[in-house]
Amino acid sequence: MRLILLGPPGAGKGTQAQRLVHKHGIVQLSTGEMLRAAVAAGTPIGLQAKEVMASGALVPDEVVIGIISDRLDQPDMKNGFILDGFPRTVPQAAALDELLKKKHIKLDAVVELRVNESALLNRVETRVAEMRARGEEVRIDDTPEVLSKRLASYRTLTEPLIHYYSERRKLLTVDGMMTIEHVTREINRILSAIGATEPKATPKAAATAGARKAAKPAGKKPAKTAKKAAKAAPKARKAASKTPKRAAKKAKKPAKKMSKKTAKKAVKKVTKKRAKR
Ligand code: AMP
């Protein structure tokens, strides 16, 4: 399963990503987490990102594209992944399209957590208070001032991605204002509706599958049901996402389509830089 989680800071992307990781055995790729680790380790990328992150702005596209490109090549990606916090701009999305194409990886869906902005501030304040009560270190970009900046940046730079992925028939919108449990259930419901979830192989299921395989004559064509499911997927996607049209309308600025040439250039730039290092 290969997914992108989209939503403003505080929408619950991290929490839901962890639940998906646990349920489906996939890997969470959070650019925010990776950058924070780089800052803590004092790597060149970390040094470059530190100030930018503290101010609530975005680190340069080529930095995060490079991080993701490297990560997608790791062997633990084979079961699937969930991108959390990436892409965050239309150029990043176009570069990701290029990367996935080059690496022959297919994206299953983009799950948008739709939330009410005014409630976000409360959520973040509660999260910070809870972390302090547990004696945990609080992120320096989790203050109300920096959060307002991160929200503004989400609105102008990231929200156009709703239109971008809706146009590409990848967008599934979930009401992120429900309880954590409800949101998880809804995400799993829509993912299975589009056929993105493959049941985890339990020992019993694996044994049954093995027995079934052994009983089948060799060289038999793949089951018709898989073909049927693939055919039905676009319909299910439409039914699963209740508000794709509204989502597209809501995106204030229509996403500028990045030409294939420009996206290729962005990926090339990153590849060249890495080759130099
Ligand atoms: P997050 O944990 O996703 O809220 O990210 C924390 C900070 O890391 C952001 O405010 C940005 O400064 C930086 N960051 C994370 N992901 C990206 C990205 N895809 N593009 C640019 N900056 C990012």
PDB file of C-alpha atoms and ligand atoms in Angstrom:
ATOM      1  CA  MET A   1       0.000   0.000   0.000  1.00  0.00           C
ATOM      2  CA  ARG A   2       1.444   3.344  -1.031  1.00  0.00           C
ATOM      3  CA  LEU A   3      -0.215   6.434   0.347  1.00  0.00           C
ATOM      4  CA  ILE A   4       0.148  10.140   0.917  1.00  0.00           C
ATOM      5  CA  LEU A   5      -1.468  11.735   3.974  1.00  0.00           C
ATOM      6  CA  LEU A   6      -2.460  15.330   3.388  1.00  0.00           C
ATOM      7  CA  GLY A   7      -3.673  17.836   5.961  1.00  0.00           C
ATOM      8  CA  PRO A   8      -2.639  20.965   7.873  1.00  0.00           C
ATOM      9  CA  PRO A   9      -0.350  20.817  10.914  1.00  0.00           C
ATOM     10  CA  GLY A  10      -2.268  19.406  13.867  1.00  0.00           C
ATOM     11  CA  ALA A  11      -4.746  17.494  11.685  1.00  0.00           C
ATOM     12  CA  GLY A  12      -3.605  14.168  13.122  1.00  0.00           C
ATOM     13  CA  LYS A  13      -1.522  12.927  10.193  1.00  0.00           C
ATOM     14  CA  GLY A  14       1.205  11.536  12.458  1.00  0.00           C
ATOM     15  CA  THR A  15      -1.257   9.651  14.668  1.00  0.00           C
ATOM     16  CA  GLN A  16      -3.147   8.161  11.734  1.00  0.00           C
ATOM     17  CA  ALA A  17       0.078   7.311   9.903  1.00  0.00           C
ATOM     18  CA  GLN A  18       1.283   5.327  12.919  1.00  0.00           C
ATOM     19  CA  ARG A  19      -1.981   3.410  13.047  1.00  0.00           C
ATOM     20  CA  LEU A  20      -1.710   2.563   9.349  1.00  0.00           C
ATOM     21  CA  VAL A  21       1.872   1.439   9.874  1.00  0.00           C
ATOM     22  CA  HIS A  22       0.760  -0.851  12.686  1.00  0.00           C
ATOM     23  CA  LYS A  23      -2.230  -2.295  10.810  1.00  0.00           C
ATOM     24  CA  HIS A  24      -0.706  -2.764   7.383  1.00  0.00           C
ATOM     25  CA  GLY A  25       2.982  -3.288   8.126  1.00  0.00           C
ATOM     26  CA  ILE A  26       4.043  -0.363   5.958  1.00  0.00           C
ATOM     27  CA  VAL A  27       6.667   2.307   6.659  1.00  0.00           C
ATOM     28  CA  GLN A  28       5.933   5.905   7.646  1.00  0.00           C
ATOM     29  CA  LEU A  29       8.037   8.483   5.842  1.00  0.00           C
ATOM     30  CA  SER A  30       7.693  11.763   7.690  1.00  0.00           C
ATOM     31  CA  THR A  31       9.893  14.494   6.227  1.00  0.00           C
ATOM     32  CA  GLY A  32       9.355  16.550   9.410  1.00  0.00           C
ATOM     33  CA  GLU A  33      10.686  13.667  11.557  1.00  0.00           C
ATOM     34  CA  MET A  34      13.611  13.049   9.207  1.00  0.00           C
ATOM     35  CA  LEU A  35      14.527  16.735   9.230  1.00  0.00           C
ATOM     36  CA  ARG A  36      14.262  16.926  13.025  1.00  0.00           C
ATOM     37  CA  ALA A  37      16.590  13.910  13.257  1.00  0.00           C
ATOM     38  CA  ALA A  38      19.032  15.647  10.892  1.00  0.00           C
ATOM     39  CA  VAL A  39      18.912  18.809  13.028  1.00  0.00           C
ATOM     40  CA  ALA A  40      19.527  16.790  16.204  1.00  0.00           C
ATOM     41  CA  ALA A  41      22.443  14.962  14.592  1.00  0.00           C
ATOM     42  CA  GLY A  42      23.906  18.222  13.255  1.00  0.00           C
ATOM     43  CA  THR A  43      24.246  16.890   9.692  1.00  0.00           C
ATOM     44  CA  PRO A  44      24.735  19.372   6.800  1.00  0.00           C
ATOM     45  CA  ILE A  45      21.039  19.031   5.920  1.00  0.00           C
ATOM     46  CA  GLY A  46      20.127  19.574   9.560  1.00  0.00           C
ATOM     47  CA  LEU A  47      22.239  22.717   9.771  1.00  0.00           C
ATOM     48  CA  GLN A  48      20.569  24.022   6.608  1.00  0.00           C
ATOM     49  CA  ALA A  49      17.066  23.230   7.866  1.00  0.00           C
ATOM     50  CA  LYS A  50      17.333  24.296  11.520  1.00  0.00           C
ATOM     51  CA  GLU A  51      16.532  28.007  11.243  1.00  0.00           C
ATOM     52  CA  VAL A  52      13.928  27.535   8.523  1.00  0.00           C
ATOM     53  CA  MET A  53      12.052  24.969  10.579  1.00  0.00           C
ATOM     54  CA  ALA A  54      12.146  27.079  13.731  1.00  0.00           C
ATOM     55  CA  SER A  55      10.525  29.949  11.812  1.00  0.00           C
ATOM     56  CA  GLY A  56       7.709  27.761  10.480  1.00  0.00           C
ATOM     57  CA  ALA A  57       8.744  28.153   6.827  1.00  0.00           C
ATOM     58  CA  LEU A  58       9.447  25.312   4.410  1.00  0.00           C
ATOM     59  CA  VAL A  59      12.906  23.950   3.713  1.00  0.00           C
ATOM     60  CA  PRO A  60      13.923  24.050   0.033  1.00  0.00           C
ATOM     61  CA  ASP A  61      12.184  21.557  -2.255  1.00  0.00           C
ATOM     62  CA  GLU A  62      15.423  19.992  -3.472  1.00  0.00           C
ATOM     63  CA  VAL A  63      16.419  19.075   0.089  1.00  0.00           C
ATOM     64  CA  VAL A  64      13.226  17.146   0.855  1.00  0.00           C
ATOM     65  CA  ILE A  65      13.023  15.621  -2.640  1.00  0.00           C
ATOM     66  CA  GLY A  66      16.558  14.304  -2.149  1.00  0.00           C
ATOM     67  CA  ILE A  67      15.694  12.829   1.262  1.00  0.00           C
ATOM     68  CA  ILE A  68      12.604  11.077  -0.108  1.00  0.00           C
ATOM     69  CA  SER A  69      14.385   9.825  -3.222  1.00  0.00           C
ATOM     70  CA  ASP A  70      17.084   8.164  -1.073  1.00  0.00           C
ATOM     71  CA  ARG A  71      14.530   6.710   1.326  1.00  0.00           C
ATOM     72  CA  LEU A  72      12.402   5.165  -1.441  1.00  0.00           C
ATOM     73  CA  ASP A  73      15.428   3.105  -2.506  1.00  0.00           C
ATOM     74  CA  GLN A  74      15.714   1.358   0.875  1.00  0.00           C
ATOM     75  CA  PRO A  75      14.694  -2.315   1.050  1.00  0.00           C
ATOM     76  CA  ASP A  76      12.090  -1.746   3.790  1.00  0.00           C
ATOM     77  CA  MET A  77       9.904   0.073   1.244  1.00  0.00           C
ATOM     78  CA  LYS A  78       8.829  -3.145  -0.428  1.00  0.00           C
ATOM     79  CA  ASN A  79       5.640  -3.613   1.656  1.00  0.00           C
ATOM     80  CA  GLY A  80       4.563  -0.045   1.019  1.00  0.00           C
ATOM     81  CA  PHE A  81       4.798   3.352   2.662  1.00  0.00           C
ATOM     82  CA  ILE A  82       2.862   6.293   3.866  1.00  0.00           C
ATOM     83  CA  LEU A  83       4.176   9.766   3.122  1.00  0.00           C
ATOM     84  CA  ASP A  84       3.426  12.188   5.937  1.00  0.00           C
ATOM     85  CA  GLY A  85       4.331  15.843   5.357  1.00  0.00           C
ATOM     86  CA  PHE A  86       5.530  15.266   1.801  1.00  0.00           C
ATOM     87  CA  PRO A  87       4.755  16.533  -0.790  1.00  0.00           C
ATOM     88  CA  ARG A  88       3.961  19.980   0.530  1.00  0.00           C
ATOM     89  CA  THR A  89       4.110  22.025  -2.673  1.00  0.00           C
ATOM     90  CA  VAL A  90       3.028  21.454  -6.277  1.00  0.00           C
ATOM     91  CA  PRO A  91       6.660  21.280  -7.481  1.00  0.00           C
ATOM     92  CA  GLN A  92       7.322  18.617  -4.808  1.00  0.00           C
ATOM     93  CA  ALA A  93       4.267  16.652  -6.015  1.00  0.00           C
ATOM     94  CA  ALA A  94       5.429  16.861  -9.633  1.00  0.00           C
ATOM     95  CA  ALA A  95       8.920  15.753  -8.615  1.00  0.00           C
ATOM     96  CA  LEU A  96       7.420  12.864  -6.642  1.00  0.00           C
ATOM     97  CA  ASP A  97       5.427  11.786  -9.733  1.00  0.00           C
ATOM     98  CA  GLU A  98       8.699  11.698 -11.652  1.00  0.00           C
ATOM     99  CA  LEU A  99      10.516   9.770  -8.922  1.00  0.00           C
ATOM    100  CA  LEU A 100       7.757   7.171  -8.636  1.00  0.00           C
ATOM    101  CA  LYS A 101       7.647   6.760 -12.396  1.00  0.00           C
ATOM    102  CA  LYS A 102      11.397   6.281 -12.547  1.00  0.00           C
ATOM    103  CA  LYS A 103      11.329   3.753  -9.710  1.00  0.00           C
ATOM    104  CA  HIS A 104       8.243   1.957 -11.149  1.00  0.00           C
ATOM    105  CA  ILE A 105       6.199   2.577  -8.012  1.00  0.00           C
ATOM    106  CA  LYS A 106       2.450   3.134  -8.149  1.00  0.00           C
ATOM    107  CA  LEU A 107       0.704   5.426  -5.692  1.00  0.00           C
ATOM    108  CA  ASP A 108      -2.604   3.984  -4.408  1.00  0.00           C
ATOM    109  CA  ALA A 109      -4.229   7.063  -2.915  1.00  0.00           C
ATOM    110  CA  VAL A 110      -3.889  10.450  -1.284  1.00  0.00           C
ATOM    111  CA  VAL A 111      -5.886  10.694   1.950  1.00  0.00           C
ATOM    112  CA  GLU A 112      -6.824  14.236   2.912  1.00  0.00           C
ATOM    113  CA  LEU A 113      -7.690  14.880   6.560  1.00  0.00           C
ATOM    114  CA  ARG A 114     -10.108  17.806   6.378  1.00  0.00           C
ATOM    115  CA  VAL A 115     -10.192  19.837   9.601  1.00  0.00           C
ATOM    116  CA  ASN A 116     -11.596  23.040  10.943  1.00  0.00           C
ATOM    117  CA  GLU A 117      -8.712  25.507  11.226  1.00  0.00           C
ATOM    118  CA  SER A 118      -9.917  27.260  14.364  1.00  0.00           C
ATOM    119  CA  ALA A 119     -10.003  23.922  16.194  1.00  0.00           C
ATOM    120  CA  LEU A 120      -6.401  23.233  15.227  1.00  0.00           C
ATOM    121  CA  LEU A 121      -4.974  25.849  17.523  1.00  0.00           C
ATOM    122  CA  ASN A 122      -6.824  24.264  20.464  1.00  0.00           C
ATOM    123  CA  ARG A 123      -5.556  20.836  19.470  1.00  0.00           C
ATOM    124  CA  VAL A 124      -1.971  21.989  19.328  1.00  0.00           C
ATOM    125  CA  GLU A 125      -2.264  23.811  22.660  1.00  0.00           C
ATOM    126  CA  THR A 126      -3.665  20.639  24.259  1.00  0.00           C
ATOM    127  CA  ARG A 127      -0.897  18.525  22.701  1.00  0.00           C
ATOM    128  CA  VAL A 128       1.784  20.896  23.993  1.00  0.00           C
ATOM    129  CA  ALA A 129       0.232  20.970  27.503  1.00  0.00           C
ATOM    130  CA  GLU A 130       0.072  17.142  27.566  1.00  0.00           C
ATOM    131  CA  MET A 131       3.680  16.821  26.439  1.00  0.00           C
ATOM    132  CA  ARG A 132       4.831  19.294  29.079  1.00  0.00           C
ATOM    133  CA  ALA A 133       2.859  17.396  31.742  1.00  0.00           C
ATOM    134  CA  ARG A 134       4.658  14.194  30.699  1.00  0.00           C
ATOM    135  CA  GLY A 135       7.958  16.042  30.951  1.00  0.00           C
ATOM    136  CA  GLU A 136       8.609  15.648  27.218  1.00  0.00           C
ATOM    137  CA  GLU A 137      10.473  18.157  25.114  1.00  0.00           C
ATOM    138  CA  VAL A 138       8.134  20.389  23.103  1.00  0.00           C
ATOM    139  CA  ARG A 139       8.861  21.186  19.461  1.00  0.00           C
ATOM    140  CA  ILE A 140      10.030  24.776  19.043  1.00  0.00           C
ATOM    141  CA  ASP A 141       7.671  25.203  16.069  1.00  0.00           C
ATOM    142  CA  ASP A 142       4.615  24.190  18.125  1.00  0.00           C
ATOM    143  CA  THR A 143       3.960  27.648  19.574  1.00  0.00           C
ATOM    144  CA  PRO A 144       0.723  29.436  18.517  1.00  0.00           C
ATOM    145  CA  GLU A 145       2.722  32.103  16.593  1.00  0.00           C
ATOM    146  CA  VAL A 146       4.720  29.615  14.566  1.00  0.00           C
ATOM    147  CA  LEU A 147       1.637  27.461  14.072  1.00  0.00           C
ATOM    148  CA  SER A 148      -0.195  30.426  12.472  1.00  0.00           C
ATOM    149  CA  LYS A 149       2.691  30.743  10.041  1.00  0.00           C
ATOM    150  CA  ARG A 150       2.676  27.019   9.293  1.00  0.00           C
ATOM    151  CA  LEU A 151      -1.081  27.193   8.678  1.00  0.00           C
ATOM    152  CA  ALA A 152      -0.669  30.131   6.298  1.00  0.00           C
ATOM    153  CA  SER A 153       2.019  28.234   4.435  1.00  0.00           C
ATOM    154  CA  TYR A 154      -0.293  25.190   4.254  1.00  0.00           C
ATOM    155  CA  ARG A 155      -3.071  27.312   2.768  1.00  0.00           C
ATOM    156  CA  THR A 156      -0.985  28.910   0.040  1.00  0.00           C
ATOM    157  CA  LEU A 157       1.524  26.186  -0.805  1.00  0.00           C
ATOM    158  CA  THR A 158       0.019  22.828   0.187  1.00  0.00           C
ATOM    159  CA  GLU A 159      -3.734  23.226  -0.280  1.00  0.00           C
ATOM    160  CA  PRO A 160      -3.371  23.390  -4.091  1.00  0.00           C
ATOM    161  CA  LEU A 161      -2.356  19.726  -3.850  1.00  0.00           C
ATOM    162  CA  ILE A 162      -5.994  18.884  -3.098  1.00  0.00           C
ATOM    163  CA  HIS A 163      -6.849  20.015  -6.602  1.00  0.00           C
ATOM    164  CA  TYR A 164      -3.688  18.408  -8.024  1.00  0.00           C
ATOM    165  CA  TYR A 165      -4.556  14.934  -6.718  1.00  0.00           C
ATOM    166  CA  SER A 166      -8.282  15.303  -7.237  1.00  0.00           C
ATOM    167  CA  GLU A 167      -7.592  15.951 -10.934  1.00  0.00           C
ATOM    168  CA  ARG A 168      -5.488  12.783 -11.021  1.00  0.00           C
ATOM    169  CA  ARG A 169      -8.308  10.794  -9.355  1.00  0.00           C
ATOM    170  CA  LYS A 170      -6.162   9.950  -6.341  1.00  0.00           C
ATOM    171  CA  LEU A 171      -7.854  12.044  -3.661  1.00  0.00           C
ATOM    172  CA  LEU A 172      -9.895  10.569  -0.806  1.00  0.00           C
ATOM    173  CA  THR A 173     -11.226  13.039   1.754  1.00  0.00           C
ATOM    174  CA  VAL A 174     -11.912  12.116   5.374  1.00  0.00           C
ATOM    175  CA  ASP A 175     -13.470  14.295   8.068  1.00  0.00           C
ATOM    176  CA  GLY A 176     -10.532  14.798  10.431  1.00  0.00           C
ATOM    177  CA  MET A 177     -12.705  16.381  13.123  1.00  0.00           C
ATOM    178  CA  MET A 178     -14.091  13.018  14.236  1.00  0.00           C
ATOM    179  CA  THR A 179     -12.476  11.116  17.109  1.00  0.00           C
ATOM    180  CA  ILE A 180      -9.124   9.456  16.388  1.00  0.00           C
ATOM    181  CA  GLU A 181     -10.873   6.049  16.372  1.00  0.00           C
ATOM    182  CA  HIS A 182     -13.530   7.195  13.890  1.00  0.00           C
ATOM    183  CA  VAL A 183     -10.969   8.757  11.571  1.00  0.00           C
ATOM    184  CA  THR A 184      -8.933   5.521  11.602  1.00  0.00           C
ATOM    185  CA  ARG A 185     -12.019   3.444  10.838  1.00  0.00           C
ATOM    186  CA  GLU A 186     -13.056   5.770   8.016  1.00  0.00           C
ATOM    187  CA  ILE A 187      -9.579   5.715   6.462  1.00  0.00           C
ATOM    188  CA  ASN A 188      -9.525   1.925   6.551  1.00  0.00           C
ATOM    189  CA  ARG A 189     -13.040   1.763   5.117  1.00  0.00           C
ATOM    190  CA  ILE A 190     -12.232   3.934   2.105  1.00  0.00           C
ATOM    191  CA  LEU A 191      -8.903   2.230   1.500  1.00  0.00           C
ATOM    192  CA  SER A 192     -10.539  -1.164   1.379  1.00  0.00           C
ATOM    193  CA  ALA A 193     -13.310   0.268  -0.838  1.00  0.00           C
ATOM    194  CA  ILE A 194     -10.721   1.155  -3.474  1.00  0.00           C
ATOM    195  CA  GLY A 195      -8.939  -2.161  -3.013  1.00  0.00           C
ATOM    196  CA  ALA A 196      -5.760  -0.611  -1.602  1.00  0.00           C
ATOM    197  CA  THR A 197      -5.626  -2.854   1.464  1.00  0.00           C
ATOM    198  CA  GLU A 198      -4.225  -6.311   1.180  1.00  0.00           C
ATOM    199  CA  PRO A 199      -4.974  -8.470   4.207  1.00  0.00           C
ATOM    200  CA  LYS A 200      -1.872  -9.058   6.328  1.00  0.00           C
ATOM    201  CA  ALA A 201      -0.704 -12.639   5.862  1.00  0.00           C
ATOM    202  CA  THR A 202      -1.473 -14.392   9.144  1.00  0.00           C
ATOM    203  CA  PRO A 203       0.099 -17.840   9.532  1.00  0.00           C
ATOM    204  CA  LYS A 204      -3.367 -19.401   9.069  1.00  0.00           C
ATOM    205  CA  ALA A 205      -4.172 -17.341   5.958  1.00  0.00           C
ATOM    206  CA  ALA A 206      -0.754 -18.058   4.524  1.00  0.00           C
ATOM    207  CA  ALA A 207      -1.215 -21.784   5.103  1.00  0.00           C
ATOM    208  CA  THR A 208      -4.646 -21.725   3.434  1.00  0.00           C
ATOM    209  CA  ALA A 209      -3.299 -19.703   0.530  1.00  0.00           C
ATOM    210  CA  GLY A 210      -0.422 -22.143   0.192  1.00  0.00           C
ATOM    211  CA  ALA A 211      -2.790 -25.104   0.196  1.00  0.00           C
ATOM    212  CA  ARG A 212      -5.016 -23.423  -2.392  1.00  0.00           C
ATOM    213  CA  LYS A 213      -2.005 -22.691  -4.582  1.00  0.00           C
ATOM    214  CA  ALA A 214      -0.846 -26.280  -4.322  1.00  0.00           C
ATOM    215  CA  ALA A 215      -4.287 -27.512  -5.384  1.00  0.00           C
ATOM    216  CA  LYS A 216      -4.312 -25.295  -8.486  1.00  0.00           C
ATOM    217  CA  PRO A 217      -2.904 -26.493 -11.767  1.00  0.00           C
ATOM    218  CA  ALA A 218       0.378 -24.761 -12.611  1.00  0.00           C
ATOM    219  CA  GLY A 219       0.329 -21.855 -15.049  1.00  0.00           C
ATOM    220  CA  LYS A 220      -3.292 -20.971 -14.389  1.00  0.00           C
ATOM    221  CA  LYS A 221      -4.288 -17.405 -15.279  1.00  0.00           C
ATOM    222  CA  PRO A 222      -4.683 -14.904 -12.376  1.00  0.00           C
ATOM    223  CA  ALA A 223      -8.102 -14.911 -10.755  1.00  0.00           C
ATOM    224  CA  LYS A 224     -10.733 -12.913 -12.606  1.00  0.00           C
ATOM    225  CA  THR A 225     -11.773 -11.238  -9.371  1.00  0.00           C
ATOM    226  CA  ALA A 226      -8.520  -9.257  -9.289  1.00  0.00           C
ATOM    227  CA  LYS A 227      -9.240  -7.924 -12.760  1.00  0.00           C
ATOM    228  CA  LYS A 228     -12.809  -7.116 -11.738  1.00  0.00           C
ATOM    229  CA  ALA A 229     -11.588  -5.291  -8.631  1.00  0.00           C
ATOM    230  CA  ALA A 230      -9.149  -3.250 -10.710  1.00  0.00           C
ATOM    231  CA  LYS A 231     -11.973  -2.287 -13.063  1.00  0.00           C
ATOM    232  CA  ALA A 232     -14.260  -1.327 -10.199  1.00  0.00           C
ATOM    233  CA  ALA A 233     -11.588   0.688  -8.376  1.00  0.00           C
ATOM    234  CA  PRO A 234     -12.267   4.092  -9.991  1.00  0.00           C
ATOM    235  CA  LYS A 235     -15.978   3.756  -9.125  1.00  0.00           C
ATOM    236  CA  ALA A 236     -15.203   2.735  -5.560  1.00  0.00           C
ATOM    237  CA  ARG A 237     -12.799   5.672  -5.251  1.00  0.00           C
ATOM    238  CA  LYS A 238     -15.600   8.035  -6.232  1.00  0.00           C
ATOM    239  CA  ALA A 239     -18.007   6.453  -3.756  1.00  0.00           C
ATOM    240  CA  ALA A 240     -15.402   6.263  -1.020  1.00  0.00           C
ATOM    241  CA  SER A 241     -14.498   9.922  -1.098  1.00  0.00           C
ATOM    242  CA  LYS A 242     -17.581  11.896  -0.273  1.00  0.00           C
ATOM    243  CA  THR A 243     -16.358  15.323  -1.240  1.00  0.00           C
ATOM    244  CA  PRO A 244     -13.847  15.198  -4.062  1.00  0.00           C
ATOM    245  CA  LYS A 245     -15.624  17.894  -6.091  1.00  0.00           C
ATOM    246  CA  ARG A 246     -15.985  20.191  -3.133  1.00  0.00           C
ATOM    247  CA  ALA A 247     -12.374  19.621  -2.310  1.00  0.00           C
ATOM    248  CA  ALA A 248     -11.356  20.613  -5.800  1.00  0.00           C
ATOM    249  CA  LYS A 249     -13.496  23.739  -5.626  1.00  0.00           C
ATOM    250  CA  LYS A 250     -12.143  24.647  -2.209  1.00  0.00           C
ATOM    251  CA  ALA A 251      -8.587  24.740  -3.420  1.00  0.00           C
ATOM    252  CA  LYS A 252      -8.327  28.481  -3.808  1.00  0.00           C
ATOM    253  CA  LYS A 253      -5.682  28.649  -6.448  1.00  0.00           C
ATOM    254  CA  PRO A 254      -5.851  26.088  -9.205  1.00  0.00           C
ATOM    255  CA  ALA A 255      -2.674  24.059  -9.045  1.00  0.00           C
ATOM    256  CA  LYS A 256      -0.344  25.038 -11.817  1.00  0.00           C
ATOM    257  CA  LYS A 257       0.506  21.961 -13.762  1.00  0.00           C
ATOM    258  CA  MET A 258       4.222  21.551 -13.652  1.00  0.00           C
ATOM    259  CA  SER A 259       5.453  20.533 -17.051  1.00  0.00           C
ATOM    260  CA  LYS A 260       7.058  17.107 -17.226  1.00  0.00           C
ATOM    261  CA  LYS A 261      10.226  18.865 -18.328  1.00  0.00           C
ATOM    262  CA  THR A 262      10.361  21.053 -15.195  1.00  0.00           C
ATOM    263  CA  ALA A 263       9.645  18.106 -12.888  1.00  0.00           C
ATOM    264  CA  LYS A 264      12.343  16.055 -14.615  1.00  0.00           C
ATOM    265  CA  LYS A 265      14.734  18.971 -14.171  1.00  0.00           C
ATOM    266  CA  ALA A 266      14.002  19.124 -10.418  1.00  0.00           C
ATOM    267  CA  VAL A 267      14.694  15.395 -10.019  1.00  0.00           C
ATOM    268  CA  LYS A 268      17.814  15.651 -12.205  1.00  0.00           C
ATOM    269  CA  LYS A 269      19.099  18.538 -10.101  1.00  0.00           C
ATOM    270  CA  VAL A 270      18.775  16.451  -6.947  1.00  0.00           C
ATOM    271  CA  THR A 271      20.370  13.386  -8.558  1.00  0.00           C
ATOM    272  CA  LYS A 272      23.296  15.468  -9.867  1.00  0.00           C
ATOM    273  CA  LYS A 273      23.890  17.079  -6.477  1.00  0.00           C
ATOM    274  CA  ARG A 274      23.915  13.711  -4.760  1.00  0.00           C
ATOM    275  CA  ALA A 275      26.313  12.285  -7.340  1.00  0.00           C
ATOM    276  CA  LYS A 276      28.682  15.174  -6.603  1.00  0.00           C
ATOM    277  CA  ARG A 277      28.708  14.407  -2.862  1.00  0.00           C
TER     278      ARG A 277
HETATM  279  P1  AMP B   1       6.001  18.580  10.167  1.00  0.00           P
HETATM  280  O1  AMP B   1       6.536  17.704  11.244  1.00  0.00           O
HETATM  281  O2  AMP B   1       5.519  17.804   8.971  1.00  0.00           O
HETATM  282  O3  AMP B   1       4.988  19.581  10.659  1.00  0.00           O
HETATM  283  O4  AMP B   1       7.247  19.431   9.607  1.00  0.00           O
HETATM  284  C1  AMP B   1       7.981  20.299  10.448  1.00  0.00           C
HETATM  285  C2  AMP B   1       8.758  21.280   9.606  1.00  0.00           C
HETATM  286  O5  AMP B   1       9.680  20.573   8.764  1.00  0.00           O
HETATM  287  C3  AMP B   1       7.934  22.107   8.644  1.00  0.00           C
HETATM  288  O6  AMP B   1       7.354  23.234   9.264  1.00  0.00           O
HETATM  289  C4  AMP B   1       8.982  22.484   7.595  1.00  0.00           C
HETATM  290  O7  AMP B   1       9.836  23.504   8.057  1.00  0.00           O
HETATM  291  C5  AMP B   1       9.795  21.211   7.500  1.00  0.00           C
HETATM  292  N1  AMP B   1       9.253  20.293   6.487  1.00  0.00           N
HETATM  293  C6  AMP B   1       8.701  19.059   6.693  1.00  0.00           C
HETATM  294  N2  AMP B   1       8.322  18.511   5.538  1.00  0.00           N
HETATM  295  C7  AMP B   1       8.629  19.403   4.555  1.00  0.00           C
HETATM  296  C8  AMP B   1       8.462  19.421   3.146  1.00  0.00           C
HETATM  297  N3  AMP B   1       7.888  18.392   2.508  1.00  0.00           N
HETATM  298  N4  AMP B   1       8.896  20.512   2.472  1.00  0.00           N
HETATM  299  C9  AMP B   1       9.482  21.527   3.095  1.00  0.00           C
HETATM  300  N5  AMP B   1       9.642  21.601   4.423  1.00  0.00           N
HETATM  301  C10 AMP B   1       9.231  20.544   5.165  1.00  0.00           C
END
